[in-house]
Amino acid sequence: MNELAVAIEALIERALGAHLGSAVALSIGDAGHERLRVLRGVTRRLPTVGPTIDETTLFDLASLTKPMATAALAMVLVGDGALELEAPIRRWFPEAASAGTVR
């Protein structure tokens, strides 16, 4: 996990540096064991910088249920062979302005 951990931490640093959010709390586990834990950032940037996050920080997840559930269900469909992430979005929505993929 070492190379992966380095890549994940670099991605998090870039995202926080680009102000895509104020903090990241991440835990990756496997077979009941935590393999990686990353806590970076502050509770808020505006109007003033908030405290640094830790294991006890509570997050307001707002409307994250929809994208999280959608991503989880999409991965189930990928696993079942019913959805291809590289398939053009126009397969399902021919009128779509984007020629992008499901990914």
Short mmCIF file of C-alpha atoms in Angstrom, two decimals:
data_model
loop_
_atom_site.label_atom_id
_atom_site.label_comp_id
_atom_site.label_asym_id
_atom_site.label_seq_id
_atom_site.Cartn_x
_atom_site.Cartn_y
_atom_site.Cartn_z
CA MET A 1 0.00 0.00 0.00
CA ASN A 2 3.03 2.25 0.31
CA GLU A 3 3.11 3.48 -3.32
CA LEU A 4 -0.65 3.81 -3.30
CA ALA A 5 -0.58 5.70 0.00
CA VAL A 6 1.96 8.16 -1.42
CA ALA A 7 -0.19 8.68 -4.53
CA ILE A 8 -3.35 9.14 -2.46
CA GLU A 9 -1.70 11.64 -0.14
CA ALA A 10 -0.32 13.59 -3.13
CA LEU A 11 -3.79 13.70 -4.69
CA ILE A 12 -5.26 14.96 -1.42
CA GLU A 13 -2.60 17.66 -1.11
CA ARG A 14 -3.28 18.82 -4.69
CA ALA A 15 -7.04 18.90 -4.08
CA LEU A 16 -6.69 20.88 -0.86
CA GLY A 17 -4.13 23.17 -2.50
CA ALA A 18 -6.64 23.87 -5.28
CA HIS A 19 -9.28 24.68 -2.63
CA LEU A 20 -11.60 21.87 -3.75
CA GLY A 21 -12.55 21.50 -0.10
CA SER A 22 -11.31 22.51 3.31
CA ALA A 23 -10.48 19.05 4.65
CA VAL A 24 -10.16 15.35 3.93
CA ALA A 25 -10.74 12.51 6.36
CA LEU A 26 -9.99 9.16 4.74
CA SER A 27 -9.68 5.63 6.03
CA ILE A 28 -8.98 2.62 3.82
CA GLY A 29 -9.48 -0.80 5.31
CA ASP A 30 -9.09 -4.39 4.23
CA ALA A 31 -10.09 -7.58 6.01
CA GLY A 32 -10.95 -5.70 9.18
CA HIS A 33 -7.65 -3.81 9.36
CA GLU A 34 -7.08 -0.15 8.69
CA ARG A 35 -4.41 0.18 5.98
CA LEU A 36 -4.33 3.95 5.58
CA ARG A 37 -5.66 6.93 7.50
CA VAL A 38 -5.33 10.49 6.28
CA LEU A 39 -6.58 13.55 8.16
CA ARG A 40 -5.76 16.86 6.49
CA GLY A 41 -7.17 20.34 6.52
CA VAL A 42 -9.37 22.57 8.60
CA THR A 43 -13.08 22.63 9.43
CA ARG A 44 -13.62 25.76 7.32
CA ARG A 45 -11.70 28.39 5.39
CA LEU A 46 -14.29 31.16 5.43
CA PRO A 47 -15.08 33.58 6.97
CA THR A 48 -12.07 32.63 9.12
CA VAL A 49 -9.90 29.53 9.12
CA GLY A 50 -11.31 26.91 11.46
CA PRO A 51 -9.45 24.40 13.61
CA THR A 52 -7.47 21.52 12.12
CA ILE A 53 -9.55 18.36 11.79
CA ASP A 54 -8.91 15.24 13.86
CA GLU A 55 -10.55 11.86 14.51
CA THR A 56 -13.38 13.50 16.45
CA THR A 57 -14.32 16.15 13.87
CA LEU A 58 -17.95 16.03 12.75
CA PHE A 59 -18.69 16.84 9.11
CA ASP A 60 -21.90 18.23 7.64
CA LEU A 61 -22.40 15.91 4.69
CA ALA A 62 -25.21 18.01 3.23
CA SER A 63 -26.44 16.36 0.04
CA LEU A 64 -23.71 13.76 -0.33
CA THR A 65 -26.06 10.81 0.01
CA LYS A 66 -27.13 10.94 -3.65
CA PRO A 67 -23.66 10.89 -5.26
CA MET A 68 -22.32 8.37 -2.75
CA ALA A 69 -25.25 6.00 -3.30
CA THR A 70 -25.06 6.50 -7.07
CA ALA A 71 -21.33 5.71 -7.14
CA ALA A 72 -21.80 2.61 -5.00
CA LEU A 73 -24.66 1.34 -7.18
CA ALA A 74 -22.68 2.09 -10.35
CA MET A 75 -19.80 -0.03 -9.05
CA VAL A 76 -22.21 -2.90 -8.36
CA LEU A 77 -23.41 -2.63 -11.97
CA VAL A 78 -19.81 -2.58 -13.20
CA GLY A 79 -19.08 -5.68 -11.13
CA ASP A 80 -22.13 -7.41 -12.60
CA GLY A 81 -21.03 -6.51 -16.13
CA ALA A 82 -24.14 -4.37 -16.70
CA LEU A 83 -22.27 -1.04 -16.93
CA GLU A 84 -18.98 -0.07 -18.58
CA LEU A 85 -17.28 3.03 -17.23
CA GLU A 86 -15.70 3.77 -20.61
CA ALA A 87 -19.01 3.48 -22.48
CA PRO A 88 -20.16 6.71 -24.14
CA ILE A 89 -22.87 8.50 -22.18
CA ARG A 90 -24.81 8.84 -25.44
CA ARG A 91 -25.50 5.09 -25.30
CA TRP A 92 -28.18 5.91 -22.73
CA PHE A 93 -28.78 9.58 -23.53
CA PRO A 94 -28.41 10.06 -27.32
CA GLU A 95 -29.30 13.76 -27.04
CA ALA A 96 -26.53 14.48 -24.51
CA ALA A 97 -24.36 17.45 -25.45
CA SER A 98 -21.28 15.70 -24.08
CA ALA A 99 -19.48 12.93 -25.91
CA GLY A 100 -17.95 11.86 -22.60
CA THR A 101 -18.03 8.48 -20.95
CA VAL A 102 -19.88 7.20 -17.91
CA ARG A 103 -16.66 7.66 -15.92
#
